[in-house]
Structures are given as C-alpha cells and as structure tokens.
Amino acid sequence: MHLFKVIDKHIKQELPFMATENIIMAMVSAGGNRQECHEKIRTLSQKAAERVKI
C-alpha cells in the first residue's frame, strides 16, 4: 500500500502542471500568441514548482 501512497503524492504534485497545455490552448483561442503564452505559463510553472516541490 505504501507504493500507492507515493504514486498518489506524485500525481497530486504534478497534475496541476500537466494541465498547462489546456490553459495555453484556451489563451490562444482567446487571441493570444502561442509562443508568448507558452513562455508565460512556463515561467509561472517554474515559480510555482519552486514553492510546491520543496
């Protein structure tokens, strides 16, 4: 059972970052530049990861 707790912990840590592609697609659909949106999300994701993945 310990293995499943470890897997669950890692999924919960990574899931928000896995959703970024959907966010980028929504930004582009709203008229954003794909490269600029990707860079913004990448930068914000890195900052969030620094705080979450201590």
Short mmCIF file of C-alpha atoms in Angstrom, two decimals:
data_model
loop_
_atom_site.label_atom_id
_atom_site.label_comp_id
_atom_site.label_asym_id
_atom_site.label_seq_id
_atom_site.Cartn_x
_atom_site.Cartn_y
_atom_site.Cartn_z
CA MET A 1 0.00 0.00 0.00
CA HIS A 2 2.90 2.38 0.64
CA LEU A 3 3.71 2.40 -3.08
CA PHE A 4 0.21 3.64 -3.92
CA LYS A 5 0.55 6.49 -1.43
CA VAL A 6 3.82 7.51 -3.04
CA ILE A 7 2.29 7.36 -6.53
CA ASP A 8 -0.74 9.36 -5.35
CA LYS A 9 1.53 12.00 -3.82
CA HIS A 10 3.49 12.40 -7.06
CA ILE A 11 0.34 12.59 -9.18
CA LYS A 12 -1.09 15.30 -6.94
CA GLN A 13 2.18 17.26 -7.19
CA GLU A 14 2.40 17.02 -10.98
CA LEU A 15 -1.24 17.20 -12.07
CA PRO A 16 -1.55 21.00 -11.98
CA PHE A 17 1.48 21.28 -14.24
CA MET A 18 0.10 18.67 -16.65
CA ALA A 19 -2.97 20.86 -17.22
CA THR A 20 -0.96 23.75 -18.62
CA GLU A 21 -1.43 22.66 -22.24
CA ASN A 22 -5.19 23.16 -21.89
CA ILE A 23 -4.58 26.60 -20.41
CA ILE A 24 -2.29 27.54 -23.31
CA MET A 25 -4.90 26.33 -25.82
CA ALA A 26 -7.55 28.48 -24.13
CA MET A 27 -5.24 31.51 -24.19
CA VAL A 28 -4.53 31.00 -27.89
CA SER A 29 -8.25 30.54 -28.62
CA ALA A 30 -8.82 33.89 -26.94
CA GLY A 31 -6.34 35.51 -29.33
CA GLY A 32 -3.01 35.02 -27.58
CA ASN A 33 0.26 34.27 -29.35
CA ARG A 34 1.12 30.61 -28.75
CA GLN A 35 4.83 31.20 -28.14
CA GLU A 36 4.20 34.09 -25.76
CA CYS A 37 1.53 32.14 -23.90
CA HIS A 38 3.80 29.10 -23.63
CA GLU A 39 6.63 31.23 -22.23
CA LYS A 40 4.35 32.90 -19.68
CA ILE A 41 2.95 29.55 -18.49
CA ARG A 42 6.45 28.03 -18.40
CA THR A 43 7.74 30.88 -16.24
CA LEU A 44 4.78 30.73 -13.87
CA SER A 45 5.01 26.94 -13.66
CA GLN A 46 8.65 27.13 -12.69
CA LYS A 47 7.89 29.67 -9.97
CA ALA A 48 5.04 27.53 -8.66
CA ALA A 49 7.19 24.40 -8.72
CA GLU A 50 9.84 26.14 -6.64
CA ARG A 51 7.24 26.78 -3.95
CA VAL A 52 5.45 23.43 -4.12
CA LYS A 53 8.31 21.00 -4.69
CA ILE A 54 10.48 21.88 -1.76
#
